[in-house]
XYZ file of C-alpha atoms in Angstrom:
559
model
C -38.101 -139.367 -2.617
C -40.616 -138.706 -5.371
C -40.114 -141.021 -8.184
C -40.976 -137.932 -10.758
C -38.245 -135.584 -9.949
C -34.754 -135.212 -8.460
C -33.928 -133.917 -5.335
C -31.542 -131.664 -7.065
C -35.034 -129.695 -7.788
C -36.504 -129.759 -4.689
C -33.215 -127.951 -2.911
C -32.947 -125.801 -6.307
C -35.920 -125.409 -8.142
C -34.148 -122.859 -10.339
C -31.939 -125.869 -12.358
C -35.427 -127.310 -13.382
C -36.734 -125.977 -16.535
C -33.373 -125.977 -17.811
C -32.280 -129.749 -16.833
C -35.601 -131.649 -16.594
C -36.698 -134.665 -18.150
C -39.993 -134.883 -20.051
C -41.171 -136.867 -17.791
C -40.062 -135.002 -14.956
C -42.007 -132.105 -16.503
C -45.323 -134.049 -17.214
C -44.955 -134.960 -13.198
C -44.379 -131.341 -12.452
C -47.623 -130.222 -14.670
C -49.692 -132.701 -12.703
C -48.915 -131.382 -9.771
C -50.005 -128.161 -10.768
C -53.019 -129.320 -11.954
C -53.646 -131.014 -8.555
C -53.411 -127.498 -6.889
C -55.498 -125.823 -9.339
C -57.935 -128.319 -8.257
C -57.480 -128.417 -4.560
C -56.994 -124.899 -3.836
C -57.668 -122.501 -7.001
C -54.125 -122.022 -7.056
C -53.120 -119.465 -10.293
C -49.724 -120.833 -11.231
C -47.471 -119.054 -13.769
C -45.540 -120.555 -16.903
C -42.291 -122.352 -15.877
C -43.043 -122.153 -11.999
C -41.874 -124.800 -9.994
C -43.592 -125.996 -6.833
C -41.576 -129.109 -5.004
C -43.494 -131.958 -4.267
C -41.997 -131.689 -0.737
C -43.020 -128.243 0.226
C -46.102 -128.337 2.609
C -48.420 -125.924 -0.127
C -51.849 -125.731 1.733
C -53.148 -122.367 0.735
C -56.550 -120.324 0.955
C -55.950 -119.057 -2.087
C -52.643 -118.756 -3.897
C -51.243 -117.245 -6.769
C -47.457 -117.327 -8.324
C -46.055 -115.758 -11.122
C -43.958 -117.075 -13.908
C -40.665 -118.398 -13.171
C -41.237 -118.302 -9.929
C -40.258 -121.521 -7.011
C -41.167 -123.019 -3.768
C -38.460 -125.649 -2.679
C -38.494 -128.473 -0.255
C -39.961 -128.304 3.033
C -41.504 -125.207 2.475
C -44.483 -124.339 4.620
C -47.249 -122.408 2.701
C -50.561 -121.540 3.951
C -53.046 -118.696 3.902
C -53.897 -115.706 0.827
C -50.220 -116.117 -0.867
C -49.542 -113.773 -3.813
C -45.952 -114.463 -5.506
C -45.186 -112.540 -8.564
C -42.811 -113.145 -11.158
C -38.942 -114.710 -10.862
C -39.475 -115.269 -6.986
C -37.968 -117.784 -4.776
C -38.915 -119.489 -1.651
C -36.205 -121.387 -0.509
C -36.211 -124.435 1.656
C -37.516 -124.966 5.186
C -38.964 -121.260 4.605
C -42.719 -120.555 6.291
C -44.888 -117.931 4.353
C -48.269 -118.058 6.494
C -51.261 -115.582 6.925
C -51.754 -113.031 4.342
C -48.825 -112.633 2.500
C -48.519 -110.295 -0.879
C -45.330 -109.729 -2.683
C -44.112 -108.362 -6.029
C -41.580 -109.496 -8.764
C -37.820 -110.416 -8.415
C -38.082 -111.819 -4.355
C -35.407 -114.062 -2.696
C -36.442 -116.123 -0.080
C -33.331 -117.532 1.883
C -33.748 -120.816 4.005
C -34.983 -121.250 7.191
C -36.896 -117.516 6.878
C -40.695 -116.843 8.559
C -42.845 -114.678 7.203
C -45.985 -114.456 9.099
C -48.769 -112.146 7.985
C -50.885 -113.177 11.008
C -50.471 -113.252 15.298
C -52.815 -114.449 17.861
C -55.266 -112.579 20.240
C -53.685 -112.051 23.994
C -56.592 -111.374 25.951
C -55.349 -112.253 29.906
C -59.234 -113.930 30.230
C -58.950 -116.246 27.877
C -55.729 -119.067 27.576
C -54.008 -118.281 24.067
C -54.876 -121.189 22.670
C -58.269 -120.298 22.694
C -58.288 -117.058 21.167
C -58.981 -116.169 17.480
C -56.386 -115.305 15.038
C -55.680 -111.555 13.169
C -54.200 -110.792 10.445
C -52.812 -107.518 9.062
C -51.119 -108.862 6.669
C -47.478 -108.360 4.953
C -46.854 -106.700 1.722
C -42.947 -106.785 -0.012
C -42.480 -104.836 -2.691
C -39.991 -105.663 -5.951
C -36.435 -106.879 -5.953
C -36.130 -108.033 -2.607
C -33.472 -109.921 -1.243
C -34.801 -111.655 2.550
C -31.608 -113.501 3.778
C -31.592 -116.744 5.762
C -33.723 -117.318 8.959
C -35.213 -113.940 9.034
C -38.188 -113.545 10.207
C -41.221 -111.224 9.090
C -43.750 -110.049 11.593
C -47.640 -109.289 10.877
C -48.082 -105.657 9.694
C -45.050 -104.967 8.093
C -44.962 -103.622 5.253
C -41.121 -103.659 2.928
C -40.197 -101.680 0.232
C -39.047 -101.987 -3.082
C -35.213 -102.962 -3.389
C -34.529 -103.844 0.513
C -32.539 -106.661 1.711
C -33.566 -107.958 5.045
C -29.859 -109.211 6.174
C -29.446 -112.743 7.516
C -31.291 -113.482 10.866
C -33.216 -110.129 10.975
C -36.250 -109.741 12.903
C -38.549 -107.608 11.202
C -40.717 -105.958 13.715
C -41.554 -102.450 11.630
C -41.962 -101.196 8.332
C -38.731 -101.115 5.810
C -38.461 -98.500 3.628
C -37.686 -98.924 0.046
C -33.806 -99.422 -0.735
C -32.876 -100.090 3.292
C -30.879 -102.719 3.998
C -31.580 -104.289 7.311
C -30.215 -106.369 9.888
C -30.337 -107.616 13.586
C -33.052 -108.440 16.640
C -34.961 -106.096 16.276
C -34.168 -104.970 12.718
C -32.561 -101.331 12.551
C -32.125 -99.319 9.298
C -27.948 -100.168 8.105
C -27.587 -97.951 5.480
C -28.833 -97.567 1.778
C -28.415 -100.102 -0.683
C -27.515 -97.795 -3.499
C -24.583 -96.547 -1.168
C -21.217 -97.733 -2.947
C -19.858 -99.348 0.088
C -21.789 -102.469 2.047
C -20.059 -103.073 5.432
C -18.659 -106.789 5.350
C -21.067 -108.038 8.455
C -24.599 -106.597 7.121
C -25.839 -109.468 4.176
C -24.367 -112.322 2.789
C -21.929 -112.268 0.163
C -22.460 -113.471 -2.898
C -20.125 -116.339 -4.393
C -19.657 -118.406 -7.728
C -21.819 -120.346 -9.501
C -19.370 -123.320 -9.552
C -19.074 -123.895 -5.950
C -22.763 -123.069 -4.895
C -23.332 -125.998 -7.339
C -20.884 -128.157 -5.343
C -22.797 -127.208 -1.877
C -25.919 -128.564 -3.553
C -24.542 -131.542 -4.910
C -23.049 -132.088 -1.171
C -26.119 -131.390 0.346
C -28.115 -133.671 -2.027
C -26.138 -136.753 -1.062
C -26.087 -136.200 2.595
C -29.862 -136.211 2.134
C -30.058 -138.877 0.180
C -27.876 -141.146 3.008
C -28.886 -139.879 6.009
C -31.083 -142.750 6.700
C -28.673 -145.211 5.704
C -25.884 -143.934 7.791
C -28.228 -143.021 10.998
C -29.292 -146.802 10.343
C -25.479 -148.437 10.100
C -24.673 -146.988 13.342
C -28.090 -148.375 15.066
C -27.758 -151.840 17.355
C -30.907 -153.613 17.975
C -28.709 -155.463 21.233
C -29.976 -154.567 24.379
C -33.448 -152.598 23.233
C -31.618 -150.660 20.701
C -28.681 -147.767 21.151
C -26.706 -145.824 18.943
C -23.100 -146.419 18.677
C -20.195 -144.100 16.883
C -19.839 -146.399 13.938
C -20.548 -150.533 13.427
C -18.887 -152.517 16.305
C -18.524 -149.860 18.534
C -19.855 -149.500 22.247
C -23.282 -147.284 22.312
C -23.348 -144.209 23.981
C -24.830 -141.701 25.379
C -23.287 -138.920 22.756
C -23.522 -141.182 19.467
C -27.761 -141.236 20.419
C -27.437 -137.622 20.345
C -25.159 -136.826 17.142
C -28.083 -139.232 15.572
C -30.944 -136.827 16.408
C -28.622 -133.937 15.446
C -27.893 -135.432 12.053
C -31.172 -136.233 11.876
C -32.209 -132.877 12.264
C -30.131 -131.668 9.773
C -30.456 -133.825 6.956
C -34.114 -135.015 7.218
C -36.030 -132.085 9.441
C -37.236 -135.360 11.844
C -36.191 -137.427 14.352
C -33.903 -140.927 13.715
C -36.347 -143.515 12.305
C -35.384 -146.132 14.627
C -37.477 -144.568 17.172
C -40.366 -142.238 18.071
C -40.128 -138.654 18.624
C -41.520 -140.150 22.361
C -39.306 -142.771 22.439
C -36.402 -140.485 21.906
C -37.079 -138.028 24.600
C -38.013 -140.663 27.425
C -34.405 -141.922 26.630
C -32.643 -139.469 27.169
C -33.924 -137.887 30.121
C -34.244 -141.012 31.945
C -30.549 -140.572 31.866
C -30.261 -137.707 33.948
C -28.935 -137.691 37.616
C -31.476 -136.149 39.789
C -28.766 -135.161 42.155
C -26.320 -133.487 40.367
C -28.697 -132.837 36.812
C -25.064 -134.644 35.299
C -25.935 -137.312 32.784
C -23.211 -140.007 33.090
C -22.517 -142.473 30.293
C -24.528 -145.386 29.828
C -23.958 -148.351 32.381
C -23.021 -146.161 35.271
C -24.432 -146.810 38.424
C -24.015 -143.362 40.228
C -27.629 -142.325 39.279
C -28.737 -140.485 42.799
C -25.662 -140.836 45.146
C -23.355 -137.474 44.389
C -20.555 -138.998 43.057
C -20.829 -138.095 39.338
C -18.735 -134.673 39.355
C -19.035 -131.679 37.087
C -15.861 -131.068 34.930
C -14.661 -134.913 34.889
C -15.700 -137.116 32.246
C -18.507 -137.873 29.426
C -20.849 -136.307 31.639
C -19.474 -132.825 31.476
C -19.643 -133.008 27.677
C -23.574 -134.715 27.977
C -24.572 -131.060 29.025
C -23.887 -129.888 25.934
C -24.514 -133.098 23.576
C -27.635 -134.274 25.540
C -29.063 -130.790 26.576
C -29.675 -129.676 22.540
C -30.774 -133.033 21.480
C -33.763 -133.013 23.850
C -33.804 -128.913 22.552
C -33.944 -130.376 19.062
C -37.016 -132.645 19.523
C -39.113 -130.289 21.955
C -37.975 -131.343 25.505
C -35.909 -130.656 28.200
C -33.929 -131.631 31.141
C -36.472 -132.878 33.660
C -33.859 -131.968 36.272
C -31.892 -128.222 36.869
C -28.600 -129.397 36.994
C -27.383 -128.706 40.365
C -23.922 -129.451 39.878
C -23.596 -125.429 39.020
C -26.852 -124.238 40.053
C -25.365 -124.665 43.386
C -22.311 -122.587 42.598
C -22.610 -118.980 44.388
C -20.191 -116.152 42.939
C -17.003 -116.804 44.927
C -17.075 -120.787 44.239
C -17.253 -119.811 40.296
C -14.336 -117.482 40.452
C -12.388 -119.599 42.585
C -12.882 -122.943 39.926
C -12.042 -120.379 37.063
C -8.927 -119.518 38.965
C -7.914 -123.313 39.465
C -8.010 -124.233 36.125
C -4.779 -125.630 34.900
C -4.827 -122.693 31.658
C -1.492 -122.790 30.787
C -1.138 -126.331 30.521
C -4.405 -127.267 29.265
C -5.907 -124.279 27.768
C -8.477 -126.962 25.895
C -9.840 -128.455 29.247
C -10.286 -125.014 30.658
C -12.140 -124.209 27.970
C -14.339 -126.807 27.782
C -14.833 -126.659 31.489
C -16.135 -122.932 30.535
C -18.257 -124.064 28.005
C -19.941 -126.810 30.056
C -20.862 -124.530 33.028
C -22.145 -121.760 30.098
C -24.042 -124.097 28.756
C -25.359 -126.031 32.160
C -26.494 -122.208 33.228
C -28.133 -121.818 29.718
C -30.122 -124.892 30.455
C -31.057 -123.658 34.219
C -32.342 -120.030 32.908
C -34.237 -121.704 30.059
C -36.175 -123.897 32.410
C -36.854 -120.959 34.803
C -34.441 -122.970 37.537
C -32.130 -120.405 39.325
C -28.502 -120.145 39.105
C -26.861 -118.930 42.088
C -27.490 -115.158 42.431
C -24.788 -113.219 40.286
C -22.737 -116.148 39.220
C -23.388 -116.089 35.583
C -22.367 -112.344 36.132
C -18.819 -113.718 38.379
C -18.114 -115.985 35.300
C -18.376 -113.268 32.403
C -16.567 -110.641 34.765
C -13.885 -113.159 35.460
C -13.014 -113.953 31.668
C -13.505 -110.317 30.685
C -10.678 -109.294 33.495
C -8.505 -112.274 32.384
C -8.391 -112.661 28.537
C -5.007 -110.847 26.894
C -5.598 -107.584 24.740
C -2.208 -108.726 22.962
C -4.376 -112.117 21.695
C -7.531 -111.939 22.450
C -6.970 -115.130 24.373
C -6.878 -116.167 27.708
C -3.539 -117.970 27.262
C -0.554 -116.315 25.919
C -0.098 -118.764 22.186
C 3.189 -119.715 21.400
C 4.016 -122.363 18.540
C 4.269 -124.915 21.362
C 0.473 -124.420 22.902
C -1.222 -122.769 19.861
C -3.119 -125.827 19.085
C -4.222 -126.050 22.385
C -5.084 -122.281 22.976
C -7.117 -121.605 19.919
C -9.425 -125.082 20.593
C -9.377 -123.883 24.156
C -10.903 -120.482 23.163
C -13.226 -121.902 20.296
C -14.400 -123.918 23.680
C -14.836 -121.429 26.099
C -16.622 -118.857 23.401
C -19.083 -121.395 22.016
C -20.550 -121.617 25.544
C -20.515 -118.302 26.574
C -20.271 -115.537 24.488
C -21.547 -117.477 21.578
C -24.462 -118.728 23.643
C -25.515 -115.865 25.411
C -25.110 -113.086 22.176
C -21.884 -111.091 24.115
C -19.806 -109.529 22.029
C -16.377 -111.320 22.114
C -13.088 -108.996 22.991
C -10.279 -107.756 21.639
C -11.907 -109.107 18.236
C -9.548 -107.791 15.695
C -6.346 -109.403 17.669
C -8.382 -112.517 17.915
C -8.968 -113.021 14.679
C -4.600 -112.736 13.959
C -4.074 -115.427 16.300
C -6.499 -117.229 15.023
C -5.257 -116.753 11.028
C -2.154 -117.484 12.403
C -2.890 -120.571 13.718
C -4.909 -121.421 10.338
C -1.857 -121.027 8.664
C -0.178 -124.231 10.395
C 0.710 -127.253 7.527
C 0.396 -129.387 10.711
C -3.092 -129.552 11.330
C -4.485 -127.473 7.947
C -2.667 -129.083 4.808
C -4.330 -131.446 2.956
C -5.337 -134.716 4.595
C -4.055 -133.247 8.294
C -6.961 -131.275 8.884
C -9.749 -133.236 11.787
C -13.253 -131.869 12.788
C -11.506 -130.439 16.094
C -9.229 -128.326 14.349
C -11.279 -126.952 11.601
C -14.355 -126.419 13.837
C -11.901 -124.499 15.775
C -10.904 -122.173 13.725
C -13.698 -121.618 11.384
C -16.512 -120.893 14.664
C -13.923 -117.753 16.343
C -13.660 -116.337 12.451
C -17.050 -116.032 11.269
C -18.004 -114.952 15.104
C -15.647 -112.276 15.199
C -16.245 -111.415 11.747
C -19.701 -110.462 12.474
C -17.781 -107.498 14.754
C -15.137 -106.519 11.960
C -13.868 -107.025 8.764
C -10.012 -107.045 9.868
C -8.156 -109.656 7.508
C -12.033 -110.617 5.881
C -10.382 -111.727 2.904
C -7.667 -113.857 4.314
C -10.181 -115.654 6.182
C -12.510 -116.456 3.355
C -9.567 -117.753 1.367
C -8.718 -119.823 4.127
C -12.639 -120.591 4.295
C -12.385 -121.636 0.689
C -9.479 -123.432 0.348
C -10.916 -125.813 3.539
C -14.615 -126.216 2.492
C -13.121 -127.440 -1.574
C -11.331 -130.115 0.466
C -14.056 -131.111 3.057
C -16.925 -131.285 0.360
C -14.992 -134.045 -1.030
C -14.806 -136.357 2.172
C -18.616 -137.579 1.856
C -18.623 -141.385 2.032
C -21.954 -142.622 0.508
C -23.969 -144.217 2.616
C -21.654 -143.762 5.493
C -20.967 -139.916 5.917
C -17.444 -138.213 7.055
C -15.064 -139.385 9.227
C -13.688 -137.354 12.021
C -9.950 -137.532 10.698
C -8.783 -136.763 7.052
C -5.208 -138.198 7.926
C -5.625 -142.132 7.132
C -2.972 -142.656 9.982
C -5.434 -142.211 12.173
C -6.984 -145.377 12.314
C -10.757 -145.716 13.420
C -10.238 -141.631 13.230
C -10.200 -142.084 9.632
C -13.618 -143.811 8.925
C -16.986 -142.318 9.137
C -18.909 -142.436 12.347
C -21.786 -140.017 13.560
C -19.254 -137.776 15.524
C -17.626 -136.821 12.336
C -20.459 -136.558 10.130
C -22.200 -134.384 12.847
C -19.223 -132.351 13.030
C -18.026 -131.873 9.199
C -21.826 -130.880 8.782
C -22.016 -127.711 10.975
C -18.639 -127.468 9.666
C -19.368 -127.365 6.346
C -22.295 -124.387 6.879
C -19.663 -122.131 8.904
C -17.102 -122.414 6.394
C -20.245 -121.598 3.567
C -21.370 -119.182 5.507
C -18.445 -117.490 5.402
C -18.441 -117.533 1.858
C -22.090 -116.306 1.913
C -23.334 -119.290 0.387
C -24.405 -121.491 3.051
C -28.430 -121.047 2.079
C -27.364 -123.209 -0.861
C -27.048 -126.246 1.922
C -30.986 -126.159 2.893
C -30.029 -126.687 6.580
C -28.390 -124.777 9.392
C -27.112 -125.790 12.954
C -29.850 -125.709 15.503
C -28.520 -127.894 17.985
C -24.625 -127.972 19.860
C -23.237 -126.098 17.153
C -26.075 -123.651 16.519
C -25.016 -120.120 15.371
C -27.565 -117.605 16.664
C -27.399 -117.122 20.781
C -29.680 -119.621 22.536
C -30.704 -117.091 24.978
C -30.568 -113.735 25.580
C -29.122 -112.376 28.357
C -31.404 -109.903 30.393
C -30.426 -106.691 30.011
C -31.489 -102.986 32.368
């Protein structure tokens, strides 16, 4: 951290002029100065650059009250004009012109430059162009969107959240989706609930930031806590614990999310040789650590840590660049007929939650295989989807029939089975607008929703099927953002500094009710769903990328 400034600038620049320090402003005019210097930078009156954003420009030029926040990556012929902001972990590279009044959300790409793909020469080897983007006034670019050379976007547009911008965008459209298609006009009266983010009160986008702030500020500290030095160093849930296998990997996520690097305690290197020493070259399982079934069969898909590790282990290698060095044969193996006939053994009724997560495992496991160009079994990916599209209930939008004995169970079962399916793979979920009143329903329980009952499970639960079926309808929108609200007011207040969240709000719970790296890891994504709903998650500065990420990890092929 920068002695000069807060971090409450650097993750909003906009509270600076008003709030600084002298001091903090002399700092902030010398850094100015330096980029005047450095790169012939024209900076306006009461712009604020953070000491944290990578600014490395050709030539650059920034109007008045205009920002660049943390992490920011800035290179190229930049032109800002007035009262725009570039929020954090944002990329504006290549040639890049836009006007006054822009919003930048976090996590966004704009890229006013591509690379040469001449078949006789390898890529990297090939010179850059550059067309160049122009935006025009008042435009609002929503989180991790991304901006492609050539484009060109009107006057009063808003690019909506996670838009790929592949075309031009004429003035007043507001945009949305892979690749971006025309929604409607923005002077229209009526916005449909799905295309942008909604905008939300002062008062609690200040609380996100505060939140956000001191996760920052602890992550080391708690990532360090939970670090052993025994035994060549591990990771374990909390002090005193055992290591394993899934507390190394809720490190690298935190870490991720909190500092945009690896844990400290190792090497980016060190990290990835790790973990995929772990896996079984037999199955492509990862068992926990200690086992001794590495190479002999008898770790089995579906039973145990391991089945869990495809998940957990599988995004933290995505997270720092790497891969499996094994497919994982365990369901690469599986031909249509052996899928449908697991699926059909599945104890549902009395353990909708296992099913689920069996569902979610094999999804996922099959998401690693396609990524790494390893075959599945020919139409078995297509068996599994056919099979749950037969089987779920129009009445629910389930697969299990809830009652108020097996609710619990059948809403964490379907949160589950989604996540690793149609979450991961970009299907549209069925029966959406039923889903989402079993789902309220089930919100609605003082048991596991009141305050100081709710757990990670629970919440996680219910928040991931809401916002993904509310990006198919806006049936009961409102009850689920006041829901949304009424749970993210209570979990913003669970931080422990120095420590993070623990997985249990109930005290009762025992070691479930002190911080550990499962909890924090959990809370976190958490924590963005339940903002997002609320269409203030930018305010955070980070977004899932890893177990709990919310765009599709790969698209399935379609004719």
């Amino acid at each position: 951290m920068n002695p000069q400034h807060g971090l409450n600038y650097d993750y909003s620049p906009w509270t600076f002029w008003s709030s600084a320090s002298e001091a903090e402003r002399q700092a902030q005019d010398a850094h100015h100065k330096r980029l005047v210097k450095r790169a012939g930078a024209k900076i306006g009156e009461r712009a604020f650059l953070s000491p944290l954003a990578n600014v490395d420009p050709d030539t650059l030029s920034i109007g008045a009250d205009s920002f660049i926040a943390a992490y920011a990556y800035i290179t190229g012929a930049i032109t800002l004009g007035d009262d725009c902001t570039v929020n954090a972990f944002s990329v504006v590279r290549g040639n890049v012109t836009m006007g006054d009044g822009v919003r930048i959300g976090a996590h966004t790409a704009i890229l006013g430059f591509n690379h040469s793909m001449d078949a006789s020469e390898p890529v990297f080897k090939q010179p850059l162009t550059s067309k160049g983007i122009t935006i025009g006034d008042d435009v609002w670019i929503g989180s991790n969107v991304v901006v492609l050379d050539g484009v060109t976007v009107g006057s009063h547009a808003v690019l909506a959240a996670g838009a790929v911008v592949t075309k031009d965008v004429p003035e007043w459209s507001i945009v949305g989706g892979n690749p971006a298609r025309r929604i409607r006009d923005r002077r229209e009266a009526t916005i449909p609930a799905t295309a942008v983010e909604a905008p939300s009160d002062d008062a609690l986008m200040a609380e996100l930031a505060a939140f956000a702030n001191a996760a920052r500020a602890d992550a080391s500290a708690l990532l360090g806590r939970s670090w052993t030095s025994e035994a060549g160093g591990a990771y374990r849930d909390q002090p005193g614990a055992e290591p394993t296998v899934r507390a190394h990997c809720d490190a690298i996520e935190i870490a991720d999310l909190l500092l945009g690097s690896v844990p400290p305690q190792l090497s980016r290197d060190e990290h990835m040789a790790r973990l995929r020493k772990l896996q079984d070259p037999v199955t492509g399982l990862v068992p926990e650590f200690g086992s001794d079934v590495y190479g002999d069969s008898t770790i089995t898909f579906g039973a145990g840590p391991a089945t869990y590790h495809v998940l957990s282990v599988g995004y933290a290698l995505d997270l720092i660049g790497s891969r499996f060095e094994h497919p994982i044969h365990a369901i690469a193996d599986m031909d249509p007929a052996a899928v449908t006939s697991s699926l059909d053994t599945l104890p549902w009724r009395n353990e909708a939650w296992g099913s689920g997560a069996w569902v979610d495992a094999w999804g996922t496991a099959a998401h690693w295989n396609l990524a790494q160009s390893h075959p599945n079994a020919t139409g078995s990916l297509e068996a599994l989807f056919g099979w749950l599209l037969t089987r779920v209930s129009s009445a629910s939008g389930t697969w299990v029939t809830p009652t108020d004995d097996n609710r619990l169970e059948v809403v964490n079962g379907y949160y589950r089975l989604t996540r690793g399916t149609f979450a991961q793979f970009g299907v549209p979920i069925p029966h959406v607008e039923r889903l989402v009143d079993t789902v309220l329903e089930h919100a609605a329980d003082p048991r596991y929703f009141s305050p100081g009952r709710q757990n990670a499970c629970n919440v996680l639960d219910v928040v991931h099927p809401l916002w993904l079926a509310l990006k198919q309808t806006t049936h009961r929108r409102e009850d689920a953002r006041n829901w949304a609200r009424t749970q993210l007011g209570q979990a913003l207040e669970r931080w422990v500094p120095g420590e993070g969240m623990a997985f249990s709000a109930e005290p009762s719970t025992g070691d479930g009710n002190v911080p550990t790296l499962q909890g924090t890891e959990m809370w976190l994504a958490i924590i963005w769903y339940l903002a997002d709903l609320l269409g203030c998650a930018g305010t955070l500065g980070y977004r899932p990328r890893g177990v709990h990420r919310p765009e599709p990890a790969l698209s399935l092929p379609t004719l």
